[in-house]
PDB file of C-alpha atoms in Angstrom:
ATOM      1  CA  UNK A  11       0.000   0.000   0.000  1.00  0.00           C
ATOM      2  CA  UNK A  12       1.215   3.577   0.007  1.00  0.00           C
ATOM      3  CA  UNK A  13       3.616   4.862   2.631  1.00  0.00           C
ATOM      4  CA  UNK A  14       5.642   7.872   3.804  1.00  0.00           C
ATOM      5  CA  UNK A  15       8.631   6.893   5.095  1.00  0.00           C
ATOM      6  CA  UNK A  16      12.291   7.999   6.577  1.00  0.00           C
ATOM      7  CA  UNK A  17      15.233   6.952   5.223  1.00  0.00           C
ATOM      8  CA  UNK A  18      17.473   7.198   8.605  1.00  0.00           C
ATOM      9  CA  UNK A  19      16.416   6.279  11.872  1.00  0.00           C
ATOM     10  CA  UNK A  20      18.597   8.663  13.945  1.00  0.00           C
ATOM     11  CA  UNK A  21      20.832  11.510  13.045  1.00  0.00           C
ATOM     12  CA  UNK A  22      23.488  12.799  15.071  1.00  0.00           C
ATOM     13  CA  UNK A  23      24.861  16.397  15.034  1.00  0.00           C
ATOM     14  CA  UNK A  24      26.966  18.898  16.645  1.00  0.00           C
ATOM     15  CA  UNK A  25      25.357  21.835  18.085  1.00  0.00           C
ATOM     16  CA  UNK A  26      25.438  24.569  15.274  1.00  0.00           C
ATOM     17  CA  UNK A  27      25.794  21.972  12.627  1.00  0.00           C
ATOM     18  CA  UNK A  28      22.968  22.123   9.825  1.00  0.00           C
ATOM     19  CA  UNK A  29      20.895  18.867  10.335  1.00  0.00           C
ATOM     20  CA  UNK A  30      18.889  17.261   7.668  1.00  0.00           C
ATOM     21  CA  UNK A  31      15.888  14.739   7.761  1.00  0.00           C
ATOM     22  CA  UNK A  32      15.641  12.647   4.848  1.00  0.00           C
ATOM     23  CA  UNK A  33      11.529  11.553   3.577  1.00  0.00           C
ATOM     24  CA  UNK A  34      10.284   9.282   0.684  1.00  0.00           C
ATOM     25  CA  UNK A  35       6.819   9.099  -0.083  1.00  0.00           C
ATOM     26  CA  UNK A  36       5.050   6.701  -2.403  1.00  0.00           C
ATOM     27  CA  UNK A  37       1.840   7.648  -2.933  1.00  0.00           C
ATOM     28  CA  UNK A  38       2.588  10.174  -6.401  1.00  0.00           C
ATOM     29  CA  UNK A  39      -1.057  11.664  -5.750  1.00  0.00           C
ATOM     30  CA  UNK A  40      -0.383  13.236  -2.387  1.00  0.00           C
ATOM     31  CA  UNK A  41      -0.758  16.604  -2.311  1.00  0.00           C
ATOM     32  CA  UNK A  42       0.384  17.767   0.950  1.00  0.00           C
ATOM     33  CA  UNK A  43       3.289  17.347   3.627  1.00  0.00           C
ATOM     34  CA  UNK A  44       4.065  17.909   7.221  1.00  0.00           C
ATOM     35  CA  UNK A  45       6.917  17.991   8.998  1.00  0.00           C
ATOM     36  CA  UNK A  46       6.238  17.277  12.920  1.00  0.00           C
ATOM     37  CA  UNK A  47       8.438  17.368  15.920  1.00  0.00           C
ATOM     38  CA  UNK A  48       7.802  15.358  18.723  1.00  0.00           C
ATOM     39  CA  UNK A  49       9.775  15.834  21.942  1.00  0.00           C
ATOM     40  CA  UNK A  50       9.903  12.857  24.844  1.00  0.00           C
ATOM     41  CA  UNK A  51       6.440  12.942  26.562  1.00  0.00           C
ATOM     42  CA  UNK A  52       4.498  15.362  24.578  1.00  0.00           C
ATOM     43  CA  UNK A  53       2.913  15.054  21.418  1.00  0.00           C
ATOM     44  CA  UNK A  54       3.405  15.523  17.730  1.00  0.00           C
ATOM     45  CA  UNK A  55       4.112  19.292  16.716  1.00  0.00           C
ATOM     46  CA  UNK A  56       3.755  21.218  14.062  1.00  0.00           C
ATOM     47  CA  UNK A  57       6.910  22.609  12.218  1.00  0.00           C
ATOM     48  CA  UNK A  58       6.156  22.886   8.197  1.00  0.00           C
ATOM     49  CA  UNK A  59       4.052  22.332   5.962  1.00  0.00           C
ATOM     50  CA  UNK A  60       4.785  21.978   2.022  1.00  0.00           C
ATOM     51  CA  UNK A  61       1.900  21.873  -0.891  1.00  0.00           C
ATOM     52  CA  UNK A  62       2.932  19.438  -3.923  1.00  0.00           C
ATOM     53  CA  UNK A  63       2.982  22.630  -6.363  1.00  0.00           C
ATOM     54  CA  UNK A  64       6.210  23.831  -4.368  1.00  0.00           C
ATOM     55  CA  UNK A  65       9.852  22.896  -4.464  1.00  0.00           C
ATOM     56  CA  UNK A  66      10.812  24.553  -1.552  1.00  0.00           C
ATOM     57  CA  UNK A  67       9.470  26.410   1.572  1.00  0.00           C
ATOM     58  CA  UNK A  68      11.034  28.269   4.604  1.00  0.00           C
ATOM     59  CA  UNK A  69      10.112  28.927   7.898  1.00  0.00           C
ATOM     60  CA  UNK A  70      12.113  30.361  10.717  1.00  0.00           C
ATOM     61  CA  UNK A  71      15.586  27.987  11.137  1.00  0.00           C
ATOM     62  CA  UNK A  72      14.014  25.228   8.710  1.00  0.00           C
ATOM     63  CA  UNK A  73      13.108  24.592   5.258  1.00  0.00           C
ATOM     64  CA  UNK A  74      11.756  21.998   3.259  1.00  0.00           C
ATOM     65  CA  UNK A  75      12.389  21.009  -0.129  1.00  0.00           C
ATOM     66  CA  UNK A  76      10.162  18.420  -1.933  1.00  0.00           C
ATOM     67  CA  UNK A  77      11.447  16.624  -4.821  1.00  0.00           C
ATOM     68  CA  UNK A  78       8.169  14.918  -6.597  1.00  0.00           C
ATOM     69  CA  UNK A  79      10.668  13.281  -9.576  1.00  0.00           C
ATOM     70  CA  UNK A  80      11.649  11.077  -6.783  1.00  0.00           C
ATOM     71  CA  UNK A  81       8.981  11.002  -3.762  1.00  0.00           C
ATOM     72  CA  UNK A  82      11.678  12.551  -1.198  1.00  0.00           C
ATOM     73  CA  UNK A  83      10.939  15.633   0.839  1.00  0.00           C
ATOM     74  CA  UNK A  84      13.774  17.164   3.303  1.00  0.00           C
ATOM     75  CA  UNK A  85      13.691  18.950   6.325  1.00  0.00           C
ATOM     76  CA  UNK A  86      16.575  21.447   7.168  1.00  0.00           C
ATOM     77  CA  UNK A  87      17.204  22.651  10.441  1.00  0.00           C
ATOM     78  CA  UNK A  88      19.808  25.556  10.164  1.00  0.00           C
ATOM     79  CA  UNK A  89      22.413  26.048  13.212  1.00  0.00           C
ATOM     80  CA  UNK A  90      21.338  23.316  15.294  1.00  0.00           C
ATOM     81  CA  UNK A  91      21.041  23.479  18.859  1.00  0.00           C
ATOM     82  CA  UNK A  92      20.071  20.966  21.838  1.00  0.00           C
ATOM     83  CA  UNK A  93      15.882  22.089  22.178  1.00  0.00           C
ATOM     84  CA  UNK A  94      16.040  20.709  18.567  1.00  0.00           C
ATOM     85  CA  UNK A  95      16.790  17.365  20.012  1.00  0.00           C
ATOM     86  CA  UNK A  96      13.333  15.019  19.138  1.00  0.00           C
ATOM     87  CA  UNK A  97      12.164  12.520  16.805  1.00  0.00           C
ATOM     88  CA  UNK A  98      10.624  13.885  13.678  1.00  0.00           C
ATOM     89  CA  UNK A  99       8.193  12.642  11.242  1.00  0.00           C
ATOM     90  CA  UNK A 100       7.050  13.711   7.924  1.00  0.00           C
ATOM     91  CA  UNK A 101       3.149  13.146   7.234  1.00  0.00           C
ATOM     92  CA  UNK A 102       1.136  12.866   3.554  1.00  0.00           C
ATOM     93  CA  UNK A 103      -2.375  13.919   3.786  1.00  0.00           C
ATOM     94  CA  UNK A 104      -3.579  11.621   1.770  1.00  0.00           C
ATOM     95  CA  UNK A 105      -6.387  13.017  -0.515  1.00  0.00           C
ATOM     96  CA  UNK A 106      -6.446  15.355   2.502  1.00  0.00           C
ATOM     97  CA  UNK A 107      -8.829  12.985   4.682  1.00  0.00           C
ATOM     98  CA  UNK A 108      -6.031  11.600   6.662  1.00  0.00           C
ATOM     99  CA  UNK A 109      -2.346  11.927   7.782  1.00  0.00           C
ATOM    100  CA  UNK A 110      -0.060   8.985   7.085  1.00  0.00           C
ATOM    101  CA  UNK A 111       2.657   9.327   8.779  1.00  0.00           C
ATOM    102  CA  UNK A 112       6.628   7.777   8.673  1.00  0.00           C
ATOM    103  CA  UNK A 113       8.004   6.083  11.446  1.00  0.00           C
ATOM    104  CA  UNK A 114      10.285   8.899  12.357  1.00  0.00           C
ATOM    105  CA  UNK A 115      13.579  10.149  12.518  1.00  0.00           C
ATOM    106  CA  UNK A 116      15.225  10.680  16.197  1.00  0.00           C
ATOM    107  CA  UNK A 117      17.795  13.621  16.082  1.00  0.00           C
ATOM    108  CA  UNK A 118      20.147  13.670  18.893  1.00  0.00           C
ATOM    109  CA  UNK A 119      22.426  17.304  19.108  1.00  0.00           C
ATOM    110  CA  UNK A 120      25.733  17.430  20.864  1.00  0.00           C
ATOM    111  CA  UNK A 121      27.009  20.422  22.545  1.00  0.00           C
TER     112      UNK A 121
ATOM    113  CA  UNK B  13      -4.240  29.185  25.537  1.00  0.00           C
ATOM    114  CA  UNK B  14      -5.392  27.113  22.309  1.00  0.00           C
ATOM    115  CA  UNK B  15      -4.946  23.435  22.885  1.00  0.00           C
ATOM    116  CA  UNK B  16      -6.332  19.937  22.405  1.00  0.00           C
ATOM    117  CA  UNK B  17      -6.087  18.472  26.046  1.00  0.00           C
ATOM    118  CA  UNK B  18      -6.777  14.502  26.686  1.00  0.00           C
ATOM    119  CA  UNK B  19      -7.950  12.623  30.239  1.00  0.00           C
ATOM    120  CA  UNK B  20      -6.431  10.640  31.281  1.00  0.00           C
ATOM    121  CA  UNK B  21      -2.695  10.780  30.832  1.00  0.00           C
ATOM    122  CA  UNK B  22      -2.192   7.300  32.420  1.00  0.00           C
ATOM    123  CA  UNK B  23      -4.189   4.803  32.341  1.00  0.00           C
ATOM    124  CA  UNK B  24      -3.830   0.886  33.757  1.00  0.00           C
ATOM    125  CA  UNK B  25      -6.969  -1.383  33.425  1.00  0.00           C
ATOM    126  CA  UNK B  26      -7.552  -4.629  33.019  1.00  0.00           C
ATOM    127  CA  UNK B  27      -8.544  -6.995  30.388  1.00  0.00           C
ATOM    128  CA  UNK B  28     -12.126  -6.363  29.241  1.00  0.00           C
ATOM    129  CA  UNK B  29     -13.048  -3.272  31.805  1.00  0.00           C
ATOM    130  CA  UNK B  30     -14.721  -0.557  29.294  1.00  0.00           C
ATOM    131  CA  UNK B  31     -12.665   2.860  29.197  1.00  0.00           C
ATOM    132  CA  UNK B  32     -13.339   5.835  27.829  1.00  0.00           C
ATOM    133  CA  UNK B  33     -10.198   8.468  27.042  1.00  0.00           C
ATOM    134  CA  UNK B  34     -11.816  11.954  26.601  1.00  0.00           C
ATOM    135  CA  UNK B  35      -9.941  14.971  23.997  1.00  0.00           C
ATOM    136  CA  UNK B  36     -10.899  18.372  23.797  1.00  0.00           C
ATOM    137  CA  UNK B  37     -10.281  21.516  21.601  1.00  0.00           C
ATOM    138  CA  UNK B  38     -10.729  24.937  22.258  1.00  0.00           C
ATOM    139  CA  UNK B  39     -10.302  26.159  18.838  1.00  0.00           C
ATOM    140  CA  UNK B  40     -13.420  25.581  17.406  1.00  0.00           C
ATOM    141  CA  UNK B  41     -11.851  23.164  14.685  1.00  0.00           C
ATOM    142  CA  UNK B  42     -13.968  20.735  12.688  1.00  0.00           C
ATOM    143  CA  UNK B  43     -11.635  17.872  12.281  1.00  0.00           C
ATOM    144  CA  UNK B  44     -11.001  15.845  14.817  1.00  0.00           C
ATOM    145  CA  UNK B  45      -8.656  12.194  14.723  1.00  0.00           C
ATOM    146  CA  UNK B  46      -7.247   9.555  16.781  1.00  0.00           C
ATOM    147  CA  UNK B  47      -4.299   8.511  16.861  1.00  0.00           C
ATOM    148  CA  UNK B  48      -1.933   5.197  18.354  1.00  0.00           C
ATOM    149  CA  UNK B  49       2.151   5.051  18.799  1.00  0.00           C
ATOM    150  CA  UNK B  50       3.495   2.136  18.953  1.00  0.00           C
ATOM    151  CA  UNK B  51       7.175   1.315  18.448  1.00  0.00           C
ATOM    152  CA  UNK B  52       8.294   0.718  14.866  1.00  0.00           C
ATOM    153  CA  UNK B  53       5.237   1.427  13.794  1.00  0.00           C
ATOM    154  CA  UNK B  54       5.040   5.001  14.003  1.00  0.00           C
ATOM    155  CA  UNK B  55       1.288   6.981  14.590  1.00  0.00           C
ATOM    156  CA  UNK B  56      -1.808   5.209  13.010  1.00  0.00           C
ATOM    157  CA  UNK B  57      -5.143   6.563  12.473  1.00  0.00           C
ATOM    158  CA  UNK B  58      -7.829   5.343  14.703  1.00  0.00           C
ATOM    159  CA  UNK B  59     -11.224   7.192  13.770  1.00  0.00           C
ATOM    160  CA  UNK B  60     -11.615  10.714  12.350  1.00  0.00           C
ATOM    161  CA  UNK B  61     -14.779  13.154  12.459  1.00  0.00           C
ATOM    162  CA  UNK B  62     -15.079  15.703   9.713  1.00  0.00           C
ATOM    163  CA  UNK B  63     -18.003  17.577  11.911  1.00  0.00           C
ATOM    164  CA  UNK B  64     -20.679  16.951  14.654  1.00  0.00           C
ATOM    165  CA  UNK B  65     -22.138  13.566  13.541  1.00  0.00           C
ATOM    166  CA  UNK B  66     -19.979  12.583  11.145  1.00  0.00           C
ATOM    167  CA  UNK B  67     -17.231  10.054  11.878  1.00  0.00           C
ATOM    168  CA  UNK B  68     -15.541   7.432   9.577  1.00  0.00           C
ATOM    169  CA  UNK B  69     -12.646   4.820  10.258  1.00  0.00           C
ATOM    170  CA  UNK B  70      -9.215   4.936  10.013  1.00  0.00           C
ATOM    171  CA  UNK B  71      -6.675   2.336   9.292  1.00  0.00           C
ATOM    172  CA  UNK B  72      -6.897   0.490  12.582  1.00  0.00           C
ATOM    173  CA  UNK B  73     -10.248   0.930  13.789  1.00  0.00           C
ATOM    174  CA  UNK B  74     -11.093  -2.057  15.760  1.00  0.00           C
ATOM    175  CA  UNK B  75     -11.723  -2.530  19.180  1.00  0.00           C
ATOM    176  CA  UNK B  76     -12.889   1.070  19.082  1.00  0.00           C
ATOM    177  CA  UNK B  77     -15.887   3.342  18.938  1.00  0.00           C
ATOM    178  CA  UNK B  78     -16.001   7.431  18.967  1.00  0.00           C
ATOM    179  CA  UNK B  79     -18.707   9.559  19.223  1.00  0.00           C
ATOM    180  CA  UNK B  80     -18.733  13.237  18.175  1.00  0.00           C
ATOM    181  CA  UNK B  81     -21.964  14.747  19.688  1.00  0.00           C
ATOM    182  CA  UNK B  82     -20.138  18.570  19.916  1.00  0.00           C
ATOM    183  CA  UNK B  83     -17.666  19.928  18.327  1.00  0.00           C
ATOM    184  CA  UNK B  84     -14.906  20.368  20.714  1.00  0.00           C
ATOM    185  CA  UNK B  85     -15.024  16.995  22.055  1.00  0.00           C
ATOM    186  CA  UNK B  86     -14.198  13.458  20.564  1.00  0.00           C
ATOM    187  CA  UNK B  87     -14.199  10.497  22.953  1.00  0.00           C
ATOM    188  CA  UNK B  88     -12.372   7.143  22.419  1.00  0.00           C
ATOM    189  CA  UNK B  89     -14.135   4.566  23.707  1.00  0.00           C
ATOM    190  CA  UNK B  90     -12.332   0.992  24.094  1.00  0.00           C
ATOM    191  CA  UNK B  91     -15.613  -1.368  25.138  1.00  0.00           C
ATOM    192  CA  UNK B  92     -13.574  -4.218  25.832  1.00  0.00           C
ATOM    193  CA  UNK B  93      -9.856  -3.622  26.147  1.00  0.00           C
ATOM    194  CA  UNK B  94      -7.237  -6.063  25.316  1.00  0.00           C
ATOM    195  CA  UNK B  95      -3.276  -6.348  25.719  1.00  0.00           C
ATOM    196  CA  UNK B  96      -2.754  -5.437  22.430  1.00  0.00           C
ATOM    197  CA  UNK B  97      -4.452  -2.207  22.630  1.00  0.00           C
ATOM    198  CA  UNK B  98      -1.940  -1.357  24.829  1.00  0.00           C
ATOM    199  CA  UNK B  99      -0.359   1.681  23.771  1.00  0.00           C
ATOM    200  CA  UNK B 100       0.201   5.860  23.523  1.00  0.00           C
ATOM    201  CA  UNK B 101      -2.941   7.213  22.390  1.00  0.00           C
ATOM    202  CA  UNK B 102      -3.401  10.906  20.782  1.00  0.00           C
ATOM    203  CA  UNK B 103      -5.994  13.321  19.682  1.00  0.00           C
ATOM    204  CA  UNK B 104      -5.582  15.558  17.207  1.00  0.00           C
ATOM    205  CA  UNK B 105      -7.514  18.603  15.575  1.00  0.00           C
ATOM    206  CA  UNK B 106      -7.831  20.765  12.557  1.00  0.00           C
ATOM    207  CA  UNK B 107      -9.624  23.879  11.358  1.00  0.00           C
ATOM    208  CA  UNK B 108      -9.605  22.274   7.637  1.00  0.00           C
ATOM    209  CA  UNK B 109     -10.153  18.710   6.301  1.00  0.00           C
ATOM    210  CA  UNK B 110     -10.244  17.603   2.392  1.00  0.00           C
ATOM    211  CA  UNK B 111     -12.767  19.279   0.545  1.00  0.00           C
ATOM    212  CA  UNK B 112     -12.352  22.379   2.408  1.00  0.00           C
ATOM    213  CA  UNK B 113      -9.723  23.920  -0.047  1.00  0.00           C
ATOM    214  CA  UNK B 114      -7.123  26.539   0.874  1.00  0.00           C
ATOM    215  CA  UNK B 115      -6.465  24.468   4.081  1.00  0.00           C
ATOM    216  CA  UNK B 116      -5.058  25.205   6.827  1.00  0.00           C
ATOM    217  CA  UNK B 117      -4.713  21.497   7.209  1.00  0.00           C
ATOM    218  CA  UNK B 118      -1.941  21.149  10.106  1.00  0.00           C
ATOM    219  CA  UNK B 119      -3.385  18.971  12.970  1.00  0.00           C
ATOM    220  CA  UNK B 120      -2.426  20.140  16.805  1.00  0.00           C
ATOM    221  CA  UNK B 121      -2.008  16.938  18.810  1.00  0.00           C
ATOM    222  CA  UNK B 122      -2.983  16.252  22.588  1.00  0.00           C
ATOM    223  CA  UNK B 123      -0.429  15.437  25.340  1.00  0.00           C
ATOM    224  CA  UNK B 124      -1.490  11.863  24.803  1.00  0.00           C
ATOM    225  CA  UNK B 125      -2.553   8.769  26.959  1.00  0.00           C
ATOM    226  CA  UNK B 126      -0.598   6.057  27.849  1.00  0.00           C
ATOM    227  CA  UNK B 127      -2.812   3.061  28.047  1.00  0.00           C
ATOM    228  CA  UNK B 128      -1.792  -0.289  29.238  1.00  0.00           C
ATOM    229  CA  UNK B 129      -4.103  -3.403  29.763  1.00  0.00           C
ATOM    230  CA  UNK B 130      -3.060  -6.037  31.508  1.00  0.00           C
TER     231      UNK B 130
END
């Protein structure tokens, strides 16, 4: 069936480094992604969100570029730092009735 | 403060003991979902409710039942609980759902429940 998916399970950075979370999607209909953060004990936040007529958004320390030749969307957190520490998922609304969402990539950030 | 907030938190039962896990949202959104984390297997969609009334399944609906009789509030209902609905339960809302175009579609998630039936 279709599925969003992450490519790495955890990513490891330096603080200050530029981190960046790999996505493939399979579903070539979707028109719609999320990027969510999700720190220990709380729930699923929102970060980004990218519409399948861009190539690229920004938002304030990350951006998101969507590649539709190949199904992959990226998230890019610039200068890293420890509060960025979480697991993040990317989401396809699917027809925009639901969110399917990846398993999730845990970034851990070194002082 | 705009939020979706979820009772319980915790939650230990037993084997068969009906539970209900309430969510709430104070932003007057339409859309409404529930959601299970499980290790590996990342969040799956429970139920969903596009407005008052108006509820359909989602990819691992059973062993559950929702009601959406206003529309802040969404209730999970497990009738009969089993081990393997063990697990880290959230709600989630949104102002837009699919036909609605122009969006906004993000969903804002609940603090979530951790359920576990013994």
């Amino acid at each position: 069936g279709e599925s969003v998916g992450l490519h790495l399970p955890t990513l490891s950075v330096q603080e200050g480094d530029n981190s960046i979370i790999n996505c493939a999607y399979s579903n070539s209909a979707s028109d719609y992604f999320i990027w969510y953060k999700q720190e220990s004990g709380k729930g699923p936040q929102f970060i980004i969100d990218i519409r399948s007529n861009m190539d690229k958004r920004q938002g304030q320390r990350v951006t998101v570029l969507l590649n539709k030749t190949v199904k992959h969307l990226s998230l890019q957190i610039a200068a890293t730092q420890p509060g960025d520490s979480a697991v993040y998922f990317c989401a396809d609304l699917t027809g925009f009735q639901k969110l399917v969402f990846g398993t999730g990539t845990r970034l851990l950030v070194s002082p | 403060e705009a939020q979706v907030t979820q009772n319980p938190r915790y939650l230990i039962t037993v084997t068969g003991k009906k539970l209900t896990v309430t969510c709430s949202q104070n932003m007057n959104h339409e859309y409404m979902s529930w959601y299970r984390q499980d290790p590996g297997l990342g969040l799956r969609q429970i139920y969903y409710s596009m407005n008052v009334e108006v509820t359909d399944k989602g990819d691992v609906p059973e062993g559950y039942k929702v009601s959406r009789k206003e529309k802040r509030n969404f209730p999970l209902i497990l009738e009969s609980p089993s081990p393997n609905q063990t697990s880290l339960y959230f709600c989630a809302s949104s102002l837009s759902w699919g036909g609605a175009p122009g969006g906004p579609y993000e969903q804002y998630f609940g603090p979530g429940t951790r359920l576990t039936v013994t």
